[in-house]
Coordinates of C-alpha atoms in Angstrom, one line a residue:
Chain A
M1 CA 14.5 -44.2 34.6
P2 CA 16.1 -46.1 37.4
G3 CA 14.0 -48.4 39.6
T4 CA 10.9 -48.4 37.4
D5 CA 9.3 -51.0 35.3
R6 CA 8.8 -50.0 31.7
L7 CA 5.2 -50.2 30.6
V8 CA 5.8 -48.6 27.2
E9 CA 8.9 -48.8 25.2
L10 CA 9.5 -47.5 21.7
E11 CA 12.8 -48.3 20.1
R12 CA 13.9 -46.5 16.9
V13 CA 10.3 -46.4 15.5
S14 CA 9.8 -44.9 12.1
K15 CA 6.6 -44.4 10.3
S16 CA 5.5 -43.0 6.9
Y17 CA 2.3 -42.8 5.0
P18 CA 1.6 -42.8 1.3
A19 CA 0.4 -39.5 0.0
G20 CA -0.6 -37.9 -3.2
F21 CA -1.4 -39.3 -6.6
W22 CA 1.8 -41.3 -6.9
R23 CA 1.4 -42.6 -3.3
R24 CA 4.9 -41.5 -2.4
R25 CA 5.7 -42.1 1.3
V26 CA 5.9 -39.2 3.5
G27 CA 7.8 -39.6 6.8
I28 CA 5.9 -39.0 10.0
L29 CA 8.2 -40.5 12.6
S30 CA 11.9 -41.0 12.4
E31 CA 13.7 -43.4 14.7
L32 CA 11.7 -42.3 17.7
S33 CA 12.7 -43.9 21.0
F34 CA 11.4 -43.3 24.5
S35 CA 9.8 -45.2 27.4
V36 CA 7.2 -44.8 30.1
G37 CA 7.8 -46.2 33.6
K38 CA 5.3 -47.5 36.0
N39 CA 3.3 -44.9 38.0
E40 CA 4.7 -42.0 35.9
I41 CA 2.9 -39.2 34.3
V42 CA 4.6 -38.6 31.0
G43 CA 3.8 -35.7 28.8
F44 CA 4.2 -36.1 25.1
L45 CA 4.8 -32.6 23.9
G46 CA 5.2 -31.3 20.4
P47 CA 3.7 -28.8 18.0
N48 CA 0.7 -29.8 15.7
G49 CA 1.9 -32.3 13.1
A50 CA 4.9 -33.4 15.1
G51 CA 3.8 -37.0 15.1
K52 CA 2.2 -37.3 18.6
T53 CA -1.0 -38.8 17.4
T54 CA 0.7 -41.2 15.0
T55 CA 2.9 -42.5 17.9
I56 CA -0.2 -42.9 20.1
K57 CA -1.9 -44.8 17.3
I58 CA 1.1 -47.1 17.0
L59 CA 0.9 -47.8 20.7
N60 CA -2.7 -48.8 20.3
H61 CA -2.0 -50.8 17.2
L62 CA -4.1 -48.5 15.1
A63 CA -1.1 -47.8 12.9
I64 CA 1.7 -50.2 12.1
P65 CA 5.3 -48.9 12.2
D66 CA 7.6 -49.2 9.2
S67 CA 10.5 -50.2 11.4
G68 CA 11.5 -50.3 15.1
K69 CA 10.1 -52.0 18.1
V70 CA 7.1 -51.1 20.2
R71 CA 6.5 -52.9 23.4
V72 CA 3.6 -52.4 25.8
F73 CA 3.7 -54.3 29.1
G74 CA 6.7 -56.1 27.7
E75 CA 4.9 -57.5 24.7
E76 CA 5.0 -56.4 21.2
A77 CA 2.2 -54.0 20.5
G78 CA -0.7 -55.5 18.7
Q79 CA 0.4 -59.1 19.3
S80 CA -2.3 -59.8 21.9
P81 CA -5.5 -57.9 22.1
E82 CA -5.7 -59.0 25.8
I83 CA -2.9 -56.5 26.5
R84 CA -5.4 -53.8 25.5
R85 CA -7.6 -54.7 28.5
R86 CA -4.9 -53.2 30.7
I87 CA -4.9 -49.9 28.6
G88 CA -7.4 -47.1 28.6
F89 CA -7.1 -44.9 25.5
M90 CA -8.8 -41.7 24.6
P91 CA -8.2 -40.5 21.0
E92 CA -8.0 -36.9 20.1
Q93 CA -11.4 -35.3 19.8
P94 CA -13.1 -38.6 20.2
Y95 CA -16.1 -39.5 17.9
F96 CA -18.9 -41.6 19.1
Y97 CA -22.0 -43.4 17.9
E98 CA -24.3 -40.5 18.0
Y99 CA -27.4 -42.6 18.0
L100 CA -26.5 -44.1 21.4
T101 CA -26.9 -42.6 24.8
G102 CA -23.9 -42.0 26.9
G103 CA -24.8 -44.9 29.1
E104 CA -25.4 -47.2 26.2
F105 CA -22.0 -46.3 24.7
L106 CA -20.2 -47.0 28.0
R107 CA -22.0 -50.4 28.3
L108 CA -20.9 -51.2 24.8
C109 CA -17.3 -50.4 25.9
G110 CA -17.8 -52.5 29.0
H111 CA -18.9 -55.5 26.9
L112 CA -15.9 -55.1 24.7
Y113 CA -13.6 -54.9 27.7
G114 CA -15.1 -58.2 28.8
M115 CA -16.6 -56.8 32.0
G116 CA -19.3 -58.7 33.9
R117 CA -22.8 -57.2 34.0
G118 CA -22.7 -56.2 37.7
E119 CA -19.2 -54.7 37.5
M120 CA -20.1 -52.9 34.3
N121 CA -23.2 -51.3 35.6
R122 CA -21.5 -50.2 38.8
S123 CA -18.5 -48.8 36.8
V124 CA -20.8 -47.0 34.3
G125 CA -22.6 -45.2 37.0
E126 CA -19.4 -44.4 38.8
M127 CA -17.7 -43.0 35.7
L128 CA -20.7 -40.9 34.7
G129 CA -20.8 -39.4 38.2
R130 CA -17.1 -38.9 38.4
L131 CA -16.9 -37.0 35.1
G132 CA -20.0 -34.8 35.7
L133 CA -22.2 -36.7 33.3
A134 CA -24.5 -38.3 35.9
G135 CA -27.6 -36.5 34.5
A136 CA -26.6 -37.1 30.9
G137 CA -26.3 -40.9 30.8
G138 CA -29.7 -41.3 29.2
K139 CA -29.2 -38.5 26.6
T140 CA -28.2 -39.3 23.1
I141 CA -24.6 -38.4 22.3
R142 CA -25.9 -36.3 19.4
K143 CA -27.1 -33.8 22.0
Y144 CA -23.8 -33.7 23.9
S145 CA -21.6 -30.5 23.9
K146 CA -18.0 -30.7 22.9
G147 CA -16.9 -30.7 26.6
M148 CA -19.4 -33.5 27.4
M149 CA -17.9 -35.6 24.5
Q150 CA -14.5 -35.1 25.9
R151 CA -15.7 -36.3 29.3
L152 CA -17.3 -39.3 27.8
G153 CA -14.1 -40.1 26.0
L154 CA -12.3 -40.1 29.4
A155 CA -15.1 -42.2 30.9
Q156 CA -14.7 -44.9 28.3
A157 CA -11.0 -44.9 28.8
L158 CA -11.2 -45.3 32.6
L159 CA -14.2 -47.6 32.7
H160 CA -12.3 -50.8 33.2
D161 CA -9.8 -49.4 35.7
P162 CA -6.8 -49.8 33.4
E163 CA -3.2 -49.8 34.6
L164 CA -2.0 -47.6 31.7
V165 CA -3.9 -44.6 30.5
I166 CA -3.0 -43.1 27.1
L167 CA -4.7 -39.8 26.4
D168 CA -4.4 -37.9 23.1
E169 CA -4.8 -34.2 23.7
P170 CA -7.2 -34.7 26.7
M171 CA -7.6 -31.0 27.4
S172 CA -8.4 -30.1 23.8
G173 CA -11.7 -28.2 23.5
L174 CA -12.3 -27.9 27.3
D175 CA -12.9 -24.6 29.1
P176 CA -10.6 -23.6 32.0
M177 CA -12.8 -25.4 34.6
G178 CA -12.9 -28.5 32.5
R179 CA -9.1 -28.4 32.0
M180 CA -8.6 -28.1 35.7
E181 CA -10.9 -31.1 36.3
V182 CA -8.9 -33.2 33.8
R183 CA -5.7 -32.1 35.5
N184 CA -7.1 -33.3 38.8
L185 CA -8.3 -36.5 37.3
I186 CA -4.8 -37.2 35.9
R187 CA -3.3 -36.5 39.3
D188 CA -5.8 -38.8 41.0
L189 CA -4.8 -41.5 38.6
K190 CA -1.2 -41.3 39.6
T191 CA -2.2 -41.4 43.3
A192 CA -4.2 -44.5 42.5
G193 CA -1.0 -46.1 41.2
K194 CA -1.8 -45.7 37.5
T195 CA 0.6 -44.7 34.7
V196 CA -0.4 -41.9 32.3
L197 CA 1.0 -41.0 29.0
F198 CA -0.7 -37.9 27.5
S199 CA 0.0 -35.8 24.5
S200 CA -0.4 -32.1 24.3
H201 CA 0.8 -29.1 22.5
I202 CA 0.0 -26.9 25.5
V203 CA 3.2 -26.6 27.5
S204 CA 1.6 -25.4 30.7
D205 CA -0.6 -28.5 31.0
V206 CA 2.5 -30.7 30.6
E207 CA 4.5 -28.6 33.0
A208 CA 1.8 -28.7 35.7
L209 CA 1.3 -32.5 35.6
C210 CA 4.2 -34.5 34.4
D211 CA 7.0 -36.4 36.1
R212 CA 8.8 -36.6 32.8
V213 CA 8.5 -35.1 29.3
V214 CA 9.1 -36.4 25.9
M215 CA 9.3 -33.6 23.4
I216 CA 9.1 -34.3 19.6
D217 CA 9.2 -32.1 16.6
R218 CA 8.7 -33.3 13.0
G219 CA 8.8 -37.0 14.1
K220 CA 12.0 -36.8 16.0
K221 CA 12.7 -36.7 19.6
V222 CA 14.2 -33.3 20.6
A223 CA 14.2 -33.8 24.4
E224 CA 13.4 -36.3 27.1
G225 CA 13.7 -36.1 30.9
S226 CA 12.2 -34.9 34.1
L227 CA 11.3 -31.3 34.4
E228 CA 14.4 -30.7 36.5
E229 CA 16.6 -32.4 34.0
L230 CA 15.2 -30.4 31.2
V231 CA 15.4 -26.9 32.8
G232 CA 18.8 -27.5 34.3
G233 CA 20.1 -27.2 37.8
G234 CA 18.4 -24.3 39.7
G235 CA 16.9 -23.3 36.4
V236 CA 17.6 -19.5 36.7
Q237 CA 17.4 -18.0 33.3
Y238 CA 18.2 -14.4 34.2
V239 CA 17.7 -11.9 37.1
E240 CA 15.4 -9.0 36.4
L241 CA 16.2 -5.8 38.1
V242 CA 13.8 -2.8 38.2
F243 CA 15.3 0.7 39.1
S244 CA 13.7 4.0 39.5
P245 CA 13.9 6.9 38.7
V246 CA 15.2 6.4 35.2
P247 CA 18.8 7.6 35.2
S248 CA 19.8 10.3 32.8
P249 CA 21.5 9.2 29.6
A250 CA 24.8 10.5 30.8
R251 CA 24.6 8.7 34.2
L252 CA 23.3 5.5 32.4
A253 CA 26.4 5.6 30.2
A254 CA 28.5 5.6 33.4
V255 CA 26.9 2.3 34.5
S256 CA 28.4 0.8 31.3
L257 CA 25.7 -1.7 30.5
P258 CA 26.1 -4.0 27.6
P259 CA 24.1 -2.8 24.5
D260 CA 20.3 -3.7 24.7
A261 CA 20.6 -5.0 28.3
G262 CA 18.2 -2.5 29.7
S263 CA 15.0 -0.7 28.7
V264 CA 12.7 2.1 30.0
L265 CA 9.4 0.8 31.2
G266 CA 7.2 3.8 32.4
D267 CA 9.0 5.6 35.1
A268 CA 11.3 2.6 35.7
Y269 CA 14.4 1.1 34.2
V270 CA 14.4 -2.6 33.7
V271 CA 17.7 -4.6 33.4
K272 CA 18.2 -8.3 32.7
A273 CA 21.2 -9.5 34.5
H274 CA 22.8 -12.8 33.5
D275 CA 23.0 -14.1 37.1
T276 CA 22.9 -13.0 40.7
E277 CA 26.6 -12.0 40.7
E278 CA 26.0 -9.7 37.9
A279 CA 22.9 -8.3 39.6
N280 CA 25.0 -7.6 42.7
R281 CA 27.5 -5.7 40.6
L282 CA 24.9 -3.6 38.9
I283 CA 22.9 -2.5 42.0
P284 CA 25.7 -0.2 43.5
R285 CA 26.4 1.2 40.0
F286 CA 22.8 2.2 39.5
R287 CA 22.7 3.7 43.1
E288 CA 25.7 5.9 42.1
A289 CA 23.7 6.9 39.0
G290 CA 20.8 8.0 41.3
A291 CA 18.5 5.1 40.7
L292 CA 17.4 2.8 43.5
V293 CA 16.5 -0.9 43.1
R294 CA 12.7 -1.4 43.4
S295 CA 12.6 -5.1 42.7
C296 CA 15.0 -7.9 41.9
Y297 CA 13.9 -11.4 41.1
P298 CA 15.3 -14.4 39.4
V299 CA 13.4 -15.5 36.3
K300 CA 13.5 -19.3 36.2
K301 CA 13.8 -21.3 33.0
R302 CA 10.5 -22.9 32.2
L303 CA 9.5 -25.8 30.1
E304 CA 8.1 -23.4 27.6
D305 CA 11.6 -21.9 27.1
I306 CA 13.1 -25.3 26.6
Y307 CA 10.3 -26.1 24.2
M308 CA 10.8 -22.9 22.3
E309 CA 14.5 -23.5 22.2
R310 CA 14.3 -27.0 21.0
V311 CA 11.5 -26.7 18.6
A312 CA 12.6 -23.2 17.3
R313 CA 16.1 -24.6 16.8
G314 CA 14.7 -27.2 14.4
D315 CA 12.5 -24.8 12.7
G316 CA 14.8 -21.9 12.1
R317 CA 12.5 -19.6 14.1
E318 CA 14.0 -16.9 16.2
R319 CA 14.8 -17.7 19.8
A320 CA 13.8 -15.7 22.8
V321 CA 15.8 -12.5 23.4
P322 CA 19.0 -13.5 25.2
P323 CA 19.7 -12.1 28.6
V324 CA 22.7 -9.9 29.4
G325 CA 26.0 -11.5 28.9
S326 CA 24.8 -14.4 26.8
Chain B
M1 CA -19.9 -66.4 18.7
P2 CA -17.6 -64.6 21.0
D3 CA -19.2 -61.9 23.2
R4 CA -17.2 -59.1 21.4
I5 CA -18.6 -60.1 18.0
L6 CA -22.1 -60.2 19.5
S7 CA -21.6 -56.8 21.1
I8 CA -20.4 -55.3 17.8
A9 CA -23.2 -57.0 15.9
A10 CA -25.8 -55.8 18.4
N11 CA -24.5 -52.3 18.1
T12 CA -24.6 -52.4 14.2
F13 CA -28.1 -53.8 14.4
R14 CA -29.1 -50.9 16.7
E15 CA -27.4 -48.4 14.4
T16 CA -29.1 -49.7 11.2
I17 CA -32.5 -50.1 12.9
R18 CA -32.3 -46.5 14.2
N19 CA -31.5 -45.3 10.6
K20 CA -34.5 -43.3 9.3
I21 CA -33.6 -44.1 5.7
M22 CA -34.1 -47.8 6.5
Y23 CA -37.7 -47.1 7.5
A24 CA -38.3 -45.1 4.4
I25 CA -37.2 -47.9 2.2
L26 CA -39.2 -50.5 4.2
A27 CA -42.3 -48.3 4.1
F28 CA -42.0 -47.9 0.4
A29 CA -41.4 -51.7 -0.1
L30 CA -44.5 -52.5 2.0
L31 CA -46.5 -50.0 0.0
V32 CA -45.5 -51.6 -3.3
I33 CA -46.3 -55.1 -2.0
G34 CA -49.6 -53.8 -0.7
L35 CA -50.4 -52.3 -4.1
S36 CA -49.3 -55.3 -6.1
Y37 CA -53.0 -56.3 -6.3
F38 CA -53.7 -53.3 -8.5
L39 CA -50.7 -54.1 -10.6
A40 CA -51.9 -57.7 -10.9
D41 CA -55.3 -56.5 -11.8
L42 CA -53.9 -54.7 -14.8
S43 CA -52.0 -57.7 -16.0
V44 CA -53.0 -60.8 -17.9
G45 CA -52.7 -63.9 -15.8
E46 CA -53.5 -65.5 -12.4
L47 CA -54.0 -62.7 -9.9
T48 CA -52.4 -64.3 -6.8
R49 CA -49.5 -65.7 -8.8
I50 CA -48.7 -62.1 -10.0
I51 CA -49.0 -60.8 -6.5
V52 CA -46.3 -63.3 -5.4
D53 CA -44.2 -62.5 -8.4
V54 CA -44.3 -58.8 -7.9
G55 CA -44.0 -59.1 -4.1
L56 CA -40.9 -61.3 -4.3
A57 CA -39.3 -59.0 -6.8
C58 CA -40.0 -56.2 -4.5
I59 CA -38.4 -58.0 -1.5
H60 CA -35.4 -58.7 -3.7
F61 CA -35.0 -55.2 -5.0
F62 CA -35.4 -53.3 -1.8
G63 CA -33.3 -55.9 0.1
V64 CA -30.4 -55.3 -2.4
I65 CA -30.7 -51.5 -2.0
V66 CA -30.3 -51.9 1.8
A67 CA -27.5 -54.5 1.6
V68 CA -25.5 -52.5 -0.9
F69 CA -25.9 -49.0 0.4
I70 CA -25.7 -49.7 4.0
G71 CA -23.2 -52.6 3.5
I72 CA -20.7 -50.3 1.8
T73 CA -20.7 -47.8 4.7
L74 CA -20.4 -50.5 7.4
V75 CA -16.6 -50.4 7.8
N76 CA -15.9 -47.2 5.8
Q77 CA -18.1 -44.9 7.9
E78 CA -16.4 -46.2 11.0
M79 CA -13.0 -45.2 9.6
E80 CA -14.3 -41.8 8.3
R81 CA -16.0 -40.9 11.6
R82 CA -13.0 -42.4 13.5
T83 CA -15.3 -44.4 15.8
V84 CA -13.2 -47.3 14.8
Y85 CA -10.4 -46.0 17.1
L86 CA -12.5 -46.4 20.1
I87 CA -13.5 -49.9 19.2
L88 CA -10.1 -51.3 18.0
S89 CA -8.2 -49.8 20.9
K90 CA -10.2 -52.2 23.1
P91 CA -9.4 -56.0 23.3
V92 CA -11.1 -56.5 20.0
R93 CA -9.5 -58.4 17.1
R94 CA -9.9 -56.7 13.8
W95 CA -11.5 -59.7 12.2
E96 CA -14.1 -59.7 15.1
F97 CA -14.9 -56.1 14.1
V98 CA -15.5 -57.0 10.4
V99 CA -17.5 -60.1 11.2
G100 CA -19.5 -58.3 13.9
K101 CA -20.4 -55.5 11.5
A102 CA -21.5 -57.9 8.8
A103 CA -23.4 -60.0 11.3
G104 CA -25.2 -57.0 12.6
L105 CA -26.4 -55.9 9.2
S106 CA -27.3 -59.5 8.3
G107 CA -29.5 -59.4 11.4
T108 CA -31.2 -56.2 10.3
L109 CA -31.8 -57.6 6.8
A110 CA -33.2 -60.8 8.3
L111 CA -35.8 -58.7 10.1
I112 CA -36.6 -56.5 7.1
V113 CA -36.9 -59.5 4.7
L114 CA -39.1 -61.3 7.3
V115 CA -41.4 -58.3 7.7
M116 CA -41.7 -58.0 3.9
A117 CA -42.4 -61.7 3.5
V118 CA -45.0 -61.7 6.2
V119 CA -46.8 -58.7 4.6
L120 CA -46.6 -60.4 1.2
F121 CA -48.0 -63.7 2.7
L122 CA -50.9 -61.7 4.2
V123 CA -51.6 -59.7 1.0
H124 CA -51.5 -62.9 -1.0
R125 CA -54.0 -64.6 1.4
A126 CA -56.2 -61.5 1.5
Y127 CA -56.7 -61.8 -2.3
G128 CA -57.7 -65.4 -2.1
G129 CA -54.3 -67.2 -2.5
R130 CA -53.9 -70.5 -0.6
P131 CA -51.3 -70.5 2.3
E132 CA -48.0 -70.3 0.4
A133 CA -45.0 -71.4 2.4
G134 CA -43.0 -70.9 -0.8
I135 CA -43.0 -67.1 -0.1
F136 CA -40.9 -67.8 2.9
I137 CA -38.6 -70.2 1.1
A138 CA -38.0 -67.8 -1.8
S139 CA -37.5 -65.0 0.8
A140 CA -34.9 -67.2 2.5
G141 CA -33.1 -67.5 -0.8
I142 CA -33.2 -63.7 -1.3
Y143 CA -31.9 -63.3 2.2
M144 CA -28.9 -65.6 1.5
E145 CA -28.1 -63.6 -1.5
L146 CA -28.3 -60.4 0.5
V147 CA -25.9 -61.8 3.1
L148 CA -23.4 -62.6 0.3
L149 CA -23.8 -59.1 -1.0
I150 CA -23.0 -57.8 2.6
C151 CA -19.9 -59.9 2.6
L152 CA -18.8 -58.4 -0.8
A153 CA -19.7 -54.8 0.3
S154 CA -17.7 -55.3 3.5
L155 CA -14.7 -56.5 1.5
F156 CA -14.8 -53.5 -0.9
S157 CA -15.3 -51.1 2.0
T158 CA -12.1 -52.2 3.7
F159 CA -9.9 -50.9 0.9
T160 CA -11.8 -48.4 -1.2
T161 CA -14.2 -45.4 -1.1
P162 CA -17.9 -45.8 -0.5
V163 CA -18.7 -44.8 -4.2
L164 CA -16.3 -47.3 -5.6
S165 CA -17.5 -49.9 -3.1
A166 CA -21.1 -49.4 -4.3
I167 CA -20.0 -49.6 -8.0
F168 CA -18.1 -52.9 -7.3
T169 CA -20.8 -54.4 -5.3
I170 CA -23.6 -53.6 -7.8
A171 CA -21.3 -54.9 -10.6
M172 CA -20.9 -58.2 -8.6
F173 CA -24.7 -58.3 -8.1
L174 CA -25.3 -57.9 -11.9
V175 CA -22.5 -60.3 -12.9
G176 CA -23.6 -62.8 -10.2
H177 CA -26.9 -63.3 -11.9
V178 CA -25.3 -64.0 -15.3
S179 CA -22.2 -65.9 -14.3
K180 CA -23.8 -69.3 -15.2
D181 CA -24.5 -67.9 -18.7
L182 CA -20.8 -67.0 -19.0
L183 CA -19.9 -70.6 -18.2
F184 CA -22.4 -71.8 -20.7
F185 CA -21.3 -69.7 -23.6
G186 CA -17.6 -70.1 -22.7
G187 CA -18.1 -73.9 -22.7
R188 CA -19.4 -73.8 -26.3
S189 CA -16.1 -72.2 -27.5
D190 CA -13.7 -74.3 -29.6
V191 CA -10.8 -72.5 -28.0
P192 CA -9.6 -74.3 -24.8
A193 CA -8.3 -71.0 -23.3
V194 CA -11.7 -69.5 -23.6
R195 CA -13.3 -72.5 -21.9
W196 CA -10.8 -72.4 -19.0
L197 CA -11.2 -68.7 -18.7
S198 CA -14.9 -68.9 -18.5
E199 CA -14.7 -71.7 -16.0
G200 CA -12.2 -69.7 -13.9
V201 CA -14.3 -66.6 -14.0
F202 CA -17.4 -68.6 -13.1
Y203 CA -15.8 -70.0 -9.9
A204 CA -14.2 -66.7 -9.0
L205 CA -17.4 -64.7 -9.4
P206 CA -20.5 -65.2 -7.1
N207 CA -23.3 -67.3 -8.6
L208 CA -26.3 -65.5 -7.2
E209 CA -28.7 -67.6 -9.2
N210 CA -28.0 -70.4 -6.6
F211 CA -30.4 -68.4 -4.4
N212 CA -33.0 -67.6 -6.9
W213 CA -36.1 -69.7 -6.4
K214 CA -38.7 -67.1 -7.2
N215 CA -40.0 -68.7 -10.4
E216 CA -40.4 -72.1 -8.7
V217 CA -42.4 -70.6 -5.9
V218 CA -44.6 -68.6 -8.4
Y219 CA -45.4 -71.8 -10.2
G220 CA -46.0 -73.6 -7.0
K221 CA -42.9 -75.8 -7.1
L222 CA -41.0 -75.8 -3.8
R223 CA -37.3 -76.4 -3.8
S224 CA -36.0 -79.7 -2.5
A225 CA -34.1 -79.8 0.8
G226 CA -31.0 -80.7 -1.1
V227 CA -31.1 -77.5 -3.2
L228 CA -31.6 -75.5 -0.1
L229 CA -28.6 -77.2 1.6
N230 CA -26.5 -76.7 -1.5
A231 CA -27.3 -72.9 -1.5
G232 CA -26.6 -72.7 2.2
S233 CA -23.2 -74.4 1.8
Y234 CA -22.4 -72.1 -1.1
L235 CA -23.1 -69.1 1.0
V236 CA -21.0 -70.4 3.9
F237 CA -18.0 -71.2 1.7
Y238 CA -18.1 -68.3 -0.8
G239 CA -19.3 -65.7 1.7
G240 CA -16.8 -67.1 4.3
A241 CA -14.0 -66.7 1.7
V242 CA -15.0 -63.2 0.9
L243 CA -15.2 -62.2 4.5
L244 CA -11.9 -63.9 5.3
L245 CA -10.3 -61.7 2.6
A246 CA -12.0 -58.7 4.0
C247 CA -10.6 -59.6 7.5
L248 CA -7.1 -60.1 6.1
L249 CA -7.1 -56.7 4.4
F250 CA -8.5 -55.0 7.4
A251 CA -5.9 -56.6 9.7
R252 CA -3.1 -54.7 7.9
K253 CA -5.1 -51.5 7.7
D254 CA -3.3 -48.4 8.8
F255 CA -5.5 -45.7 10.3
K256 CA -4.2 -42.2 9.4

């Protein structure tokens, strides 16, 4: 992370919780290290139960690590509550005081952030409007839908214009339109010079937004880097070729494809070539077999493939079908 | 009091005051106070004195119900509902949260005890009793006891379940009214260890009889300022120590 100030730093952080009748400690995080630089959007990606929420709780001093160092804005997390004035945090599926109205709750948050009355009232109105809750500020939270609660959670996190925004599963429970709005909001935060760390188990959300990704599984970091770094140079996974008509079995044998490299799909024959060189070698051979190329396109490696590789490797689950030649 | 404690206290006050169960308890208490005339009519003795006696017992009983059963949920409910995440992730110290919650419920109880005391005062007057300031003094004693119970309930709710918190707090309430007897009987023992033990237990357990001035009020004897000051100091030191312990335990609390 050259040339960036580190707003969040975790160094070999481990965490366990007592569980069961004998209160034996069960490990949640194991020597987790990563950092978040200024004005970055960092996606914290991992399957359910990987330890994302625990990590985020540690950053907000809601959980205390067994070992390791956690620094936020260069200070040890939890040492000074004043640091939290510079952070906006939204927990996963936030719960609110249901007897309050949305406006009352935001004003309570404003008081706790130490905002002045004028600044608070202005900010509450602005946040309610920005998050599509302008008409719901006077409604008790008990009557809010799940999506409205999520928006209110975002509003309380952004109310005091924090430098660092930490969001735990911000898209959870939102419809496609709501997810799009949250994505835009996160992008706007970056444009405004803010730093965002958000957790998700939805790869496409992370891929669409993040400058960098930290991937964890079962409490351990399995990958960290920018999208380019993670998917590799160019990122071409294989080249898909579609030929038609389907060659006869005898002619197909003459092409001498590796076993399982091609398959019949309707009236076409689909082949996965390892790279463009191999694709160029295959095209004349298929033409000789009486099949013309209908389409040819490189399938790029995506974050989801990396996620499946890294997480599946740790889990013993099967990996994606390998392309020709691999 | 820092603004953050005030904000948390005000929110707790608002939460408890919007709790419908609270109104049910208050309505029932006021009904009992209002009907104390009929109870007094059935009893042998001075009518107005029995009204005060029954009324103060009623304030005490219903006050304890509110203090214990809302007190035990103060911190615990915030953890169960995870609303605590939203509060403690802001620039709020954990002790400010515990103190704010206890202060908010103390405010609610002050209002409830005051309403009940005023109603008792009016009922007493309506049935020919002379203006009795002692009702308010005895109610102040009851209120101090309730604040101490809130501190105890807050302490238990930081480390155990609501059911166990309720059991512990009620046990403290019961023992708190006989702790002086423990000291008395222990002091009569010939075995020094028993005497020391009874003394140790007496100082460790709350002495809620410090706040019990109901009998004096019923018999028209007002407590001296010295006794009131003594009770107030006891509340500040014992209640403060209990709340301090609650804050220390809560400061190391891990939220799963």
